[in-house]
XYZ file of C-alpha atoms in Angstrom:
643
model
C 107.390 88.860 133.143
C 109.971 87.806 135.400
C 108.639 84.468 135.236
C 109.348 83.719 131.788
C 112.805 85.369 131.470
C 113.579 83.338 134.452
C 112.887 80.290 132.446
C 114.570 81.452 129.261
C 118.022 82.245 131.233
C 117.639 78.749 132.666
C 117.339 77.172 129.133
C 119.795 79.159 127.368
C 122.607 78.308 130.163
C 121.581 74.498 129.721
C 122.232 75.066 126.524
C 125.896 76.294 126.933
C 126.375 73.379 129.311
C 125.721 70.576 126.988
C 125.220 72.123 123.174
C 122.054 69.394 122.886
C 119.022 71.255 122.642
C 117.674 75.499 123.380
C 114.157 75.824 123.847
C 112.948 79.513 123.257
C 109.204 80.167 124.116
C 106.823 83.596 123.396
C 105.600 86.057 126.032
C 102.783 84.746 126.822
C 104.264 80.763 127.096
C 101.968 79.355 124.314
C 104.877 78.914 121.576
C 108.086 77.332 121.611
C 110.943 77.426 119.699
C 113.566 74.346 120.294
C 117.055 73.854 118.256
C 118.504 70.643 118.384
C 120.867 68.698 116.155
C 119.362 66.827 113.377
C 121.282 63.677 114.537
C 122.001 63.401 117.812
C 123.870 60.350 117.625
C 126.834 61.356 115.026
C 126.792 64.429 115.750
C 127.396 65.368 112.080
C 126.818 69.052 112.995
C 122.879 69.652 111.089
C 120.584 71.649 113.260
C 117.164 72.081 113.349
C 114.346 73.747 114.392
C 110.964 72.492 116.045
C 107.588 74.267 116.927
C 105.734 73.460 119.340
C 102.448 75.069 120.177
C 100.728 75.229 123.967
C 96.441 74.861 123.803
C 94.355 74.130 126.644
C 97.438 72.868 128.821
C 98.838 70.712 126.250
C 101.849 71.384 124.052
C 101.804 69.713 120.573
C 104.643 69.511 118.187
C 103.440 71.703 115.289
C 106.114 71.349 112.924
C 108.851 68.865 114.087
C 111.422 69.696 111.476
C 112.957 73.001 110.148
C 115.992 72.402 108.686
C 118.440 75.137 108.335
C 121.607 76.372 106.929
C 123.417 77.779 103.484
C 125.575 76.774 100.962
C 127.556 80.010 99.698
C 130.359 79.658 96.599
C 132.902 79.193 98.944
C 131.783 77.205 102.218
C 128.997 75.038 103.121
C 126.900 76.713 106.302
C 124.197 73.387 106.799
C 127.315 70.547 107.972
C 129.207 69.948 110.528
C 128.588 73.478 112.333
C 129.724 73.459 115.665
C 127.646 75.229 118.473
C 130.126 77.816 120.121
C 127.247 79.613 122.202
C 123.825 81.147 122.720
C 123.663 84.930 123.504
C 121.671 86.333 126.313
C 117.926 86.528 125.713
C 116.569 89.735 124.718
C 113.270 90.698 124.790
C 112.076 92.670 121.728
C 109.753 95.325 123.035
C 108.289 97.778 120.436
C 105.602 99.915 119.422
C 105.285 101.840 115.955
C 102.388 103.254 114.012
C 101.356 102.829 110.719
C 99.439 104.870 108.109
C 97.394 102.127 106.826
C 96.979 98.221 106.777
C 94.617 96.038 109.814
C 95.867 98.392 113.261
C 97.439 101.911 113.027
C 99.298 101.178 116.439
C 101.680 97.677 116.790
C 103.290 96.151 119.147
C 106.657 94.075 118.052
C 107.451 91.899 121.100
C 109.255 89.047 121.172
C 111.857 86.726 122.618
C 114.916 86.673 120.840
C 118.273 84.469 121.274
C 121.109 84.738 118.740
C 123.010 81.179 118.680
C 126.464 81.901 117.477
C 128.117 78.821 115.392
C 131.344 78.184 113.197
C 132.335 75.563 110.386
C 134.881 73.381 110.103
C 136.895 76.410 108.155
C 136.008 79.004 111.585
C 133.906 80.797 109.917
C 131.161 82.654 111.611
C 127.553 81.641 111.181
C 124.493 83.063 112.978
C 120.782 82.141 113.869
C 118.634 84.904 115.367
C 115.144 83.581 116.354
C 112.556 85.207 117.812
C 109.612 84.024 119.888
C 106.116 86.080 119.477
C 103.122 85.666 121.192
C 101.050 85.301 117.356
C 104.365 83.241 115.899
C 108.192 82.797 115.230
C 110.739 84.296 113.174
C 114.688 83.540 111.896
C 117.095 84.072 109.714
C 120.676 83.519 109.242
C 123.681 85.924 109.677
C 127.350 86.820 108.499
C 128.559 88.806 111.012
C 132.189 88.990 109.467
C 132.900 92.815 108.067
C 133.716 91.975 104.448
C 133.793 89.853 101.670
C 130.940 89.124 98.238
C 129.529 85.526 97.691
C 127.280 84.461 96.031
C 124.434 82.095 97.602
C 124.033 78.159 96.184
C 121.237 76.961 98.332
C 119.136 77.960 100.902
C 119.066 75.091 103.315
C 115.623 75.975 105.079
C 113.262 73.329 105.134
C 109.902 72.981 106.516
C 108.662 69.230 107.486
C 104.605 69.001 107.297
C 102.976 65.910 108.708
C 100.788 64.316 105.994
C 97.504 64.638 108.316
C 98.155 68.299 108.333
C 95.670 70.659 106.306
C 96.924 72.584 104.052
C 95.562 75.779 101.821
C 98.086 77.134 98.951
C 98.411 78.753 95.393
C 100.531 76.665 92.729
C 103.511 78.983 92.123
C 103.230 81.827 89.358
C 105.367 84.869 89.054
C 102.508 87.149 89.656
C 100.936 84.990 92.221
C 97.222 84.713 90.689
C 96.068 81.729 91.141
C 93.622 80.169 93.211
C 94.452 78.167 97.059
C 93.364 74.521 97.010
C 92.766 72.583 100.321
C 94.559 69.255 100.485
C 96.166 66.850 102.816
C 97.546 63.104 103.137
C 97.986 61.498 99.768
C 96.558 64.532 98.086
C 99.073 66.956 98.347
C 100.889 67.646 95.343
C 104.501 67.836 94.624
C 105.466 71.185 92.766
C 106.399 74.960 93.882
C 104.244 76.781 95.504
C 103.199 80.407 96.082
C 103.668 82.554 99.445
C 101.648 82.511 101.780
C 100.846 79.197 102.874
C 98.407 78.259 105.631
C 98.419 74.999 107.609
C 95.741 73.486 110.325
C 97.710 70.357 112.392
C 95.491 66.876 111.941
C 94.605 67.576 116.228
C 93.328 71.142 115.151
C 95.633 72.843 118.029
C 96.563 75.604 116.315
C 96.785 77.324 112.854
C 99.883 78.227 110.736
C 100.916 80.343 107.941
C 104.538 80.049 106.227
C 105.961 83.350 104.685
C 109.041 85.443 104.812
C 109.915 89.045 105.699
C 112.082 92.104 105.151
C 113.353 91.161 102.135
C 116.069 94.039 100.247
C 118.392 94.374 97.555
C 120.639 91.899 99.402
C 118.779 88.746 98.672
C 116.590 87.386 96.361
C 112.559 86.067 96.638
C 111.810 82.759 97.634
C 108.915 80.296 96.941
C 108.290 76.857 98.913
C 108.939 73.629 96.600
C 107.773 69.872 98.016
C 108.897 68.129 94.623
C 111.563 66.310 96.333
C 109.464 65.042 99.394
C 105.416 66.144 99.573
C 105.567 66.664 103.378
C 109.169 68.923 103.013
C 108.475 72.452 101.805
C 112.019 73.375 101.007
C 112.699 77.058 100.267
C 113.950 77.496 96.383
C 114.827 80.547 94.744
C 113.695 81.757 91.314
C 113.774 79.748 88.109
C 116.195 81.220 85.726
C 113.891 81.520 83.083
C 111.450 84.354 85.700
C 111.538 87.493 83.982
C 112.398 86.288 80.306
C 116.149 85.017 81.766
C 117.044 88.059 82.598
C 118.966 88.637 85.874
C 120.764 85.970 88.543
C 118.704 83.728 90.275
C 121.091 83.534 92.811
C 121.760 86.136 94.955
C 125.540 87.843 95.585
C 125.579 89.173 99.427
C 128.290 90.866 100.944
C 129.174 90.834 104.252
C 127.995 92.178 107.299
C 124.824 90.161 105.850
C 121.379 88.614 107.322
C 119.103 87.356 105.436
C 115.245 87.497 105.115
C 113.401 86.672 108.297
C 112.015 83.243 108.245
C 108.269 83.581 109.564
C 105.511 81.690 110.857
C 102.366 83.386 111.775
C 101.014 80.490 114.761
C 97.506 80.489 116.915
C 94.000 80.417 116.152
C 92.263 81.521 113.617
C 92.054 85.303 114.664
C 95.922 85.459 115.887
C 96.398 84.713 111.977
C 94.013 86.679 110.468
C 94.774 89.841 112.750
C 98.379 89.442 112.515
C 100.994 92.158 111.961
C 104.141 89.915 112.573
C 105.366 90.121 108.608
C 105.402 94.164 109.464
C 106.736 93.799 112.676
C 110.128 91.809 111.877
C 110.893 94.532 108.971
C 112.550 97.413 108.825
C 111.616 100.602 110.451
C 110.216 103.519 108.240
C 112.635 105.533 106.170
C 110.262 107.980 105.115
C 110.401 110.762 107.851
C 107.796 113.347 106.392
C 104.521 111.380 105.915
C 101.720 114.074 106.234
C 101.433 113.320 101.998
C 100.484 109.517 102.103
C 96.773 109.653 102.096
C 94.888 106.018 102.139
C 91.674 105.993 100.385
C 89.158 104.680 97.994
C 89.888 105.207 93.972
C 87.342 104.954 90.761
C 88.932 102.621 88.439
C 87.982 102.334 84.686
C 89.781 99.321 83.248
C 87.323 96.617 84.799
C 84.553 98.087 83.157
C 86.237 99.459 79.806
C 89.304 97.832 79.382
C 90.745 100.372 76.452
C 88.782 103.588 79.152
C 91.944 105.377 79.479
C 92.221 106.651 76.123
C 88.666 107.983 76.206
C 88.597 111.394 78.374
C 85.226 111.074 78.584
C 85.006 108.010 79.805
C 87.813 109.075 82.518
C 85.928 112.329 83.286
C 82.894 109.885 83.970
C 84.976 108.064 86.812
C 86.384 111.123 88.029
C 82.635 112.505 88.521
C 82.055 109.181 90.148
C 84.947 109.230 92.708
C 83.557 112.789 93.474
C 80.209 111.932 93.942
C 81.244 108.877 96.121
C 83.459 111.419 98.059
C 86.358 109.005 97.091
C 89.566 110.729 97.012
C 91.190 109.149 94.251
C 90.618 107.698 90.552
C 93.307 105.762 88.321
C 93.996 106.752 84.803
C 95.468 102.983 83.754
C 96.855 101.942 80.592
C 97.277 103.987 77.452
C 96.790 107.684 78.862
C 99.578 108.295 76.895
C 96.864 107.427 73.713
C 93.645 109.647 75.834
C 91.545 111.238 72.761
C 88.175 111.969 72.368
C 88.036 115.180 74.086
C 91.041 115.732 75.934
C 94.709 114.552 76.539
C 95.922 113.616 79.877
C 96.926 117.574 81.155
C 93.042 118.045 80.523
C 91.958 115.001 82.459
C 93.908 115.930 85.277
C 92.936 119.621 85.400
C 89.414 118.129 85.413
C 89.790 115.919 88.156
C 91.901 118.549 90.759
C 89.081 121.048 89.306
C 86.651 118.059 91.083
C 88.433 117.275 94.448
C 89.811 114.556 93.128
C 93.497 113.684 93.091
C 94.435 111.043 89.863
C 96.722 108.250 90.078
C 98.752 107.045 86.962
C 99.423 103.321 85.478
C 103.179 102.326 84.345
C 104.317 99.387 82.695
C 107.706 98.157 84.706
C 108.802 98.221 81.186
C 112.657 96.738 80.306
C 113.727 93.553 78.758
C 112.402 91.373 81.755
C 108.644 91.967 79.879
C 106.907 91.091 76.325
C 104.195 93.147 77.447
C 103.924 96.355 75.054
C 101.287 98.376 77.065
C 101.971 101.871 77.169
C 103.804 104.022 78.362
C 106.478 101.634 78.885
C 109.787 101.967 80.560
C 109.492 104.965 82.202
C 110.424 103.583 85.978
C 113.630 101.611 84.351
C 116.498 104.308 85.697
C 116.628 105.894 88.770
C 116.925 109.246 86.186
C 113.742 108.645 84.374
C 111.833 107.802 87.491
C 113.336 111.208 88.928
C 112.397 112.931 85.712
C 109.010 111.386 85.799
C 107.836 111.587 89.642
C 108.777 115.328 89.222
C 106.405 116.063 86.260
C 104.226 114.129 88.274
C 104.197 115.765 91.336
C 103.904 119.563 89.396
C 101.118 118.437 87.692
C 99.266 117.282 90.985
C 99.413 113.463 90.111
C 99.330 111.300 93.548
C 100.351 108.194 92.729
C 101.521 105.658 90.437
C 100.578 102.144 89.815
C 103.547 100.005 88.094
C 102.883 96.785 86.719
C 104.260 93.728 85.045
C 107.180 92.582 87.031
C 107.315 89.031 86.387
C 110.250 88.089 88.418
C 111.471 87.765 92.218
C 115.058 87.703 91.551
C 117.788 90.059 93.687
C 117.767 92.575 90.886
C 113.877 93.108 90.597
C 114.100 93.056 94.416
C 116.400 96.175 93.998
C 113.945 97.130 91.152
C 111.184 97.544 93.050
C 112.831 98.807 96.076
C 114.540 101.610 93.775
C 111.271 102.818 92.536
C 110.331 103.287 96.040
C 113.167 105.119 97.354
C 112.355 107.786 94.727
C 108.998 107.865 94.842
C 109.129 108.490 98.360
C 111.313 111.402 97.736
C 109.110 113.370 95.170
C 106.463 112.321 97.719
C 104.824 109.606 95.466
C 102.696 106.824 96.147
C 102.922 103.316 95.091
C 101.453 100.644 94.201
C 102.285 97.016 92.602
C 100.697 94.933 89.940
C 101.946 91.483 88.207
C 104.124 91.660 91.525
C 105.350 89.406 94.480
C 103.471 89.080 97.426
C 104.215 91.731 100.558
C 107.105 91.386 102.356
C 106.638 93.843 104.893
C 107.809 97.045 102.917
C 105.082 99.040 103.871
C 106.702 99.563 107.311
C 109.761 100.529 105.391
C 107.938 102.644 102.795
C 104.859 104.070 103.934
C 104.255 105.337 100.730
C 103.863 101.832 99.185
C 100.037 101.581 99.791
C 99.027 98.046 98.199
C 100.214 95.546 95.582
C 97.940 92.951 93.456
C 99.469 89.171 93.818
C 95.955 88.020 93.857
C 93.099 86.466 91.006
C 91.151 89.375 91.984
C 88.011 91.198 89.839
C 90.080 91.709 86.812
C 89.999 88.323 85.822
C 86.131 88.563 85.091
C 87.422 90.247 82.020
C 90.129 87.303 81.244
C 88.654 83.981 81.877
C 85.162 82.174 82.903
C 86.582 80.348 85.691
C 86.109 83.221 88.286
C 82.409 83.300 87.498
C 82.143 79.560 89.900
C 85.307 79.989 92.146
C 84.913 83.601 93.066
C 83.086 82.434 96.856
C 85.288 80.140 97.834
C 88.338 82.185 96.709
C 87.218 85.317 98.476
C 86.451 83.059 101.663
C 89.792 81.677 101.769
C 92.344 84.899 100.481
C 91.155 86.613 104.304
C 93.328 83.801 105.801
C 96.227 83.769 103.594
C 97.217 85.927 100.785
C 95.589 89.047 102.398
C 97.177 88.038 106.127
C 100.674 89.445 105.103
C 99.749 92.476 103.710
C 97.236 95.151 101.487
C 95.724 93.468 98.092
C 94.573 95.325 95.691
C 91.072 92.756 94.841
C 89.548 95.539 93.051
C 86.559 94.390 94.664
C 83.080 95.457 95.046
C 81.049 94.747 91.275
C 77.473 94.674 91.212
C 77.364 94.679 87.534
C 78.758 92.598 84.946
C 81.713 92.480 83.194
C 82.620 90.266 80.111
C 82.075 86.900 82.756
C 79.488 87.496 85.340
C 79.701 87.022 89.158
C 77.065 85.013 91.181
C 78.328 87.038 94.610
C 75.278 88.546 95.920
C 75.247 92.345 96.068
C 75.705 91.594 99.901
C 78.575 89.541 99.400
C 80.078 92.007 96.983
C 80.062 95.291 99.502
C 81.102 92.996 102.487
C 84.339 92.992 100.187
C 85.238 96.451 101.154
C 85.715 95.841 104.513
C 86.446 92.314 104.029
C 89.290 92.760 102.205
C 91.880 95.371 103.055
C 93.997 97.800 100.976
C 95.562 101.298 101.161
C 94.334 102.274 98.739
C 90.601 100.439 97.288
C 89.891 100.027 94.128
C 86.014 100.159 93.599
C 85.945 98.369 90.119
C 82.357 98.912 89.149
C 81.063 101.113 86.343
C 79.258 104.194 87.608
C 75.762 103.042 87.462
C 77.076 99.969 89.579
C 77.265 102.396 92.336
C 75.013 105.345 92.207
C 71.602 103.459 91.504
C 72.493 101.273 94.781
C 69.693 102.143 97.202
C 70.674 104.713 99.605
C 71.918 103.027 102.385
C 74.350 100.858 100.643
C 75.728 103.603 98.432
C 76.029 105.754 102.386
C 77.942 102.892 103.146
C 80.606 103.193 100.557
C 80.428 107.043 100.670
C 81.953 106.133 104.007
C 84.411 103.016 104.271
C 87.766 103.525 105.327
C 90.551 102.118 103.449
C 92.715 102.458 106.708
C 92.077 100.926 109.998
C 92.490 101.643 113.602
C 92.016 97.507 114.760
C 90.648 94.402 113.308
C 89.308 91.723 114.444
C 88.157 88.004 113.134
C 84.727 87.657 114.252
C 83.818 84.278 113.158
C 84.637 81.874 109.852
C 86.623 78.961 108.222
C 89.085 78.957 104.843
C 86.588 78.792 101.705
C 84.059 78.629 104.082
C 82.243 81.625 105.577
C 84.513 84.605 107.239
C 83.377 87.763 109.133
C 85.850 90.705 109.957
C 85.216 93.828 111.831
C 87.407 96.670 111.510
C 87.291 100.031 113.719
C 88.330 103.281 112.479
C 88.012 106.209 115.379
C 85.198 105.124 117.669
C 83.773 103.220 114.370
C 83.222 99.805 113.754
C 82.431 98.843 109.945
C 81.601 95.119 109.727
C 81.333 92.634 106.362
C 81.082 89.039 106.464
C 80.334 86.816 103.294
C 79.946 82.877 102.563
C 80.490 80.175 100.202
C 78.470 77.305 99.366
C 75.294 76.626 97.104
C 73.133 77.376 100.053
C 71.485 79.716 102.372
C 72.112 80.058 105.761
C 72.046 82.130 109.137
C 74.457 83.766 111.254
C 74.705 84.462 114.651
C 76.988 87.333 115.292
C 78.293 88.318 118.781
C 79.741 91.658 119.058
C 81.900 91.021 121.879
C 84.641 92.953 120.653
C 82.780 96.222 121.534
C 83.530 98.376 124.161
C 82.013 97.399 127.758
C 78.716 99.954 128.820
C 78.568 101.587 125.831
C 75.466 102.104 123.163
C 75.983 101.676 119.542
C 73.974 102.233 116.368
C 74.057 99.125 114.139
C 72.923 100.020 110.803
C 73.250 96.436 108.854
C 72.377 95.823 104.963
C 72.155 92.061 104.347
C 70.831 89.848 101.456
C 67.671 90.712 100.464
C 64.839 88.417 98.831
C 67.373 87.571 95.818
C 71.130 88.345 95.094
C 70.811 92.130 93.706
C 68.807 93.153 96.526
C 69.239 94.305 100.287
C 67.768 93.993 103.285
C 68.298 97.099 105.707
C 67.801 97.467 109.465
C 68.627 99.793 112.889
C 69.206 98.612 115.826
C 70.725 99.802 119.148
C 73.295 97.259 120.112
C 76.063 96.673 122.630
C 78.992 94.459 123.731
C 75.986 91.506 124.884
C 73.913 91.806 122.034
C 73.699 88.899 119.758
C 71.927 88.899 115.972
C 71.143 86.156 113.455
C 71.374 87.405 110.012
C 70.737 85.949 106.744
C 72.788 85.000 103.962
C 71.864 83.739 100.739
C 74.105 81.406 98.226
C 77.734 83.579 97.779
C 75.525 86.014 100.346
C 77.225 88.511 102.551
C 76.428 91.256 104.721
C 78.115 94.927 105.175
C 77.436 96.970 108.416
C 78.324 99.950 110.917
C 78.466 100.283 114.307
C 78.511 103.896 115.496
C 78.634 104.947 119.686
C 75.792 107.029 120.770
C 75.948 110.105 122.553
């Protein structure tokens, strides 16, 4: 350790001596952050960003070009800035727990340097970067103690060589579309969707582009390459986002920093088992947590889209979540309409009579929505939400799901952040639908358990296209959309719903593991679950929606991915493929502890798609197995120590 502080002292002094260039590496030496000026020989005050990224000895420029800066109402923050000095190092050294997402204990570490510059009007302008071991961070800072502006431009700028690969989702406002893989002349020019993953053209490294810690003090961004197709500039939201309504710029007021600026960097498995978009945000606010239960819910709509307002058909899921010994089911839309039977006071009493704890659908509601679904506009105040969560919480309601947002401007930021604030105060869960993509609030509020931003299950009801895409997609989302935070798939369907799926019955309960969210929605109708054979249906019985570790064992972007995940002394295991072909699998369980015996009980493919194969084995850390997949196959397992 003393080593690399050494080093960083050394290049933060040259730095002070000749304001050209301040390299800033990770821990472990493999990244490096350098800021130099953009051009050297006007000296017209730009600066920039490179990073570089150390694999078998050699260091490769990853991404040669991040531009930075601001434009604010008043003063420009990207020109003629003149370097007045670099801070001491500091190194970031942190561990917190979590309730749920990929590790319940993390470890925020990092190199940091603040560099300290002024425009030509002396006015005060910060960069804070941070060096990790899996990546970098940044973002800009105001340190003066007062004054409102409102933001222009955000500078930031990311330059992509063409030979770099690149996987991301066209740009929608409740990010549910599909990734496409393109490079060279085949990258388009548009807006895209956060996250974005990269692979250089000499396959050093991996890297995903997001941002972090995002509050009522700034808007959402998005990435935009219509200007350039290798530049990903940062733009905020169109105007028109939520029916017009609210600024697409935001107003700050000072002290102010903005978002942090992150890049997840390494192989494959530093990516995937990331925590760096949690780690840069804000501590918990939530002090009393011993209410925020993750778990597995029942969920009607996928199955009966109007189920809701039929308590029978709700007292059907809720005997399903009980039988499943799933703690939760959702009531969705229209349980404000629930006939046939019962009202919603009766379907609750039913399902607290059962062990089971209900969660309730809203519609966001307000004029930044066309979408009439009901009940509607009950979140909009911070006194109906209060009223609400109360009536809530008496009648023994756990959670609410609130949808339709439709917007990523500064006041839905404070929108959604509101709703949290006092749901975490009548001791409320959350989760988000027709929403932006995690921005590390679940460190903040533990209560917020998972949020859609994905073409998950529900679009079998909506469109054919999912029938053909569905492998790849689910292949690819591991590595990006679901590397930054819980997404609510709704996953797991062995039956049909108005499009079918052509995911094997493997593939579709690898999903549970595969995937991970605080709270898992098991989509299926009931007979999709309890006429599985008994091993599979054991298997669900069981999965965690919470994890202890995780781990990438093996797999490519649309290709193939397998991802173990421990909970206690546990390991539960699902791997699934794309492609119009069968194949085998040779799966090393290296990530086991060393002299120990485990159980593996595995249920693969069977002879066709809606079958299983399933076998016992005693296993440990040497053992190796080939398995099976078929087309869209996949494979579900656990791995339990012996006495």
């Amino acid at each position: 350790m003393k080593k690399w502080m050494l080093l960083l002292l050394g290049l933060v002094a040259g730095m002070e001596l000749c304001a050209r260039q301040l390299t800033v590496q990770s821990p472990n030496g493999k990244i490096a952050v350098t800021l130099f000026p953009k051009q050297p020989a006007n000296n017209n005050g730009e600066w920039c960003l490179s990073a570089s990224y150390m694999a078998n000895g050699k260091s490769s420029v990853v991404i040669p070009h991040i531009d930075m800066g601001l434009v604010r109402n008043d003063q420009d923050f990207s020109k003629q800035l003149k370097f007045v000095k670099a801070g001491k190092p500091l190194l970031v050294n942190e561990r917190y727990t979590t309730l749920h997402g990929k590790k319940s204990v993390c470890t925020n570490q990092a190199n940091e340097v603040v560099v300290a510059f002024e425009n030509p009007a002396k006015e005060k302008f910060n960069v804070i970067i941070r060096v990790y071991n899996d990546g970098i961070a940044f973002r800009y800072e105001f340190p003066e103690k007062k004054g409102t502006f409102t933001v222009k431009e955000e500078l930031t700028a990311y330059t992509i060589p063409a030979g770099t690969m690149r996987w991301m989702e066209k740009w929608n406002t409740a990010n549910e579309w599909y990734y496409t893989a393109t490079k060279g002349d085949k990258v388009v020019q548009q807006d895209w969707s956060y996250p974005a993953l990269f692979q250089p053209e000499d396959k050093s490294c991996w890297f995903l582009l997001h941002e972090a810690d995002v509050d009522g003090n700034y808007c959402g961004s998005k990435l935009r390459n219509t200007a350039d197709p290798s530049k990903y500039s940062l733009a905020f939201p169109d105007q028109r986002d939520g029916k017009g309504t609210g600024a697409s710029e935001p107003v700050i007021t000072l002290p102010w920093k903005s978002p942090w600026r992150v890049i997840v960097m390494g192989g494959l498995s530093d990516i995937v088992e990331s925590t760096l978009v949690d780690d840069v945000s804000s501590p918990a606010v939530v002090q009393n947590t011993s209410w925020i239960k993750p778990g597995v819910a029942s969920w009607n709509y996928w199955s009966s889209n109007h189920g809701t307002r039929d308590y029978k058909i709700v007292c059907r899921f809720t005997d399903l979540a009980a039988e499943m010994n799933w703690p939760y089911t959702l009531f969705d839309w229209e349980w404000d309409a629930m006939g046939n039977g019962g009202n919603l006071e009766d379907a609750i009493k039913y399902a607290l009579a059962k062990g089971v704890k209900p969660l309730m659908w809203y519609n966001s509601g307000g004029p930044h929505t066309d979408v009439g679904a009901t009940p509607r506009d009950r979140m909009l105040t911070h006194e109906s939400r209060v009223a609400e969560f109360a009536k809530l919480k008496q009648l023994g309601v756990a959670g609410v799901k609130v949808d339709f947002f439709e917007s990523e401007k500064q006041d839905m930021i404070k929108y959604y952040r509101d709703i949290l604030e006092d749901a975490a105060r009548a001791g409320i869960m959350v989760y988000f639908h027709g929403c932006l993509v995690p921005r590390g609030w679940a460190r903040t509020y533990p209560n917020l358990m998972t949020y859609e931003a994905v073409r998950g299950a529900e679009w079998y009801n909506n469109t054919p296209d999912l029938t053909q895409a569905a492998p790849e997609h689910n292949a690819i989302l591991p590595f990006t959309r679901n590397v930054v935070g819980a997404m609510d798939y709704t996953p797991v369907t062995f039956t049909n719903s108005q499009y079918p799926h052509i995911t094997s019955y493997g593939h579709e309960l690898a999903l549970s593991v595969v995937f991970e969210s605080g709270i898992q929605h098991m989509a299926d109708r009931p007979e999709g679950y309890l006429e599985l054979p008994d091993a599979a249906k054991s298997f669900l019985k069981a999965v965690p929606a919470a994890w202890d570790d995780t781990k990438l064992v093996d797999g490519y972007p649309g290709q193939e991915v397998i991802i173990a995940r421990r909970k206690a002394h546990t390991w539960y295991v699902g791997g699934i493929s794309a492609g119009n072909w069968e194949r085998k699998k040779t799966i090393r369980f290296n990530f086991l502890e060393e002299n120990k015996k485990y159980k593996l009980t595995l249920i693969a493919d069977g002879i066709h798609d809606k079958t299983f194969n399933t076998e016992y084995r005693v296993i440990d850390k040497n053992s190796t197995l080939e398995i099976k997949l078929l087309r869209a196959g996949g494979f579900a397992a656990t791995i339990a120590p012996l006495p």
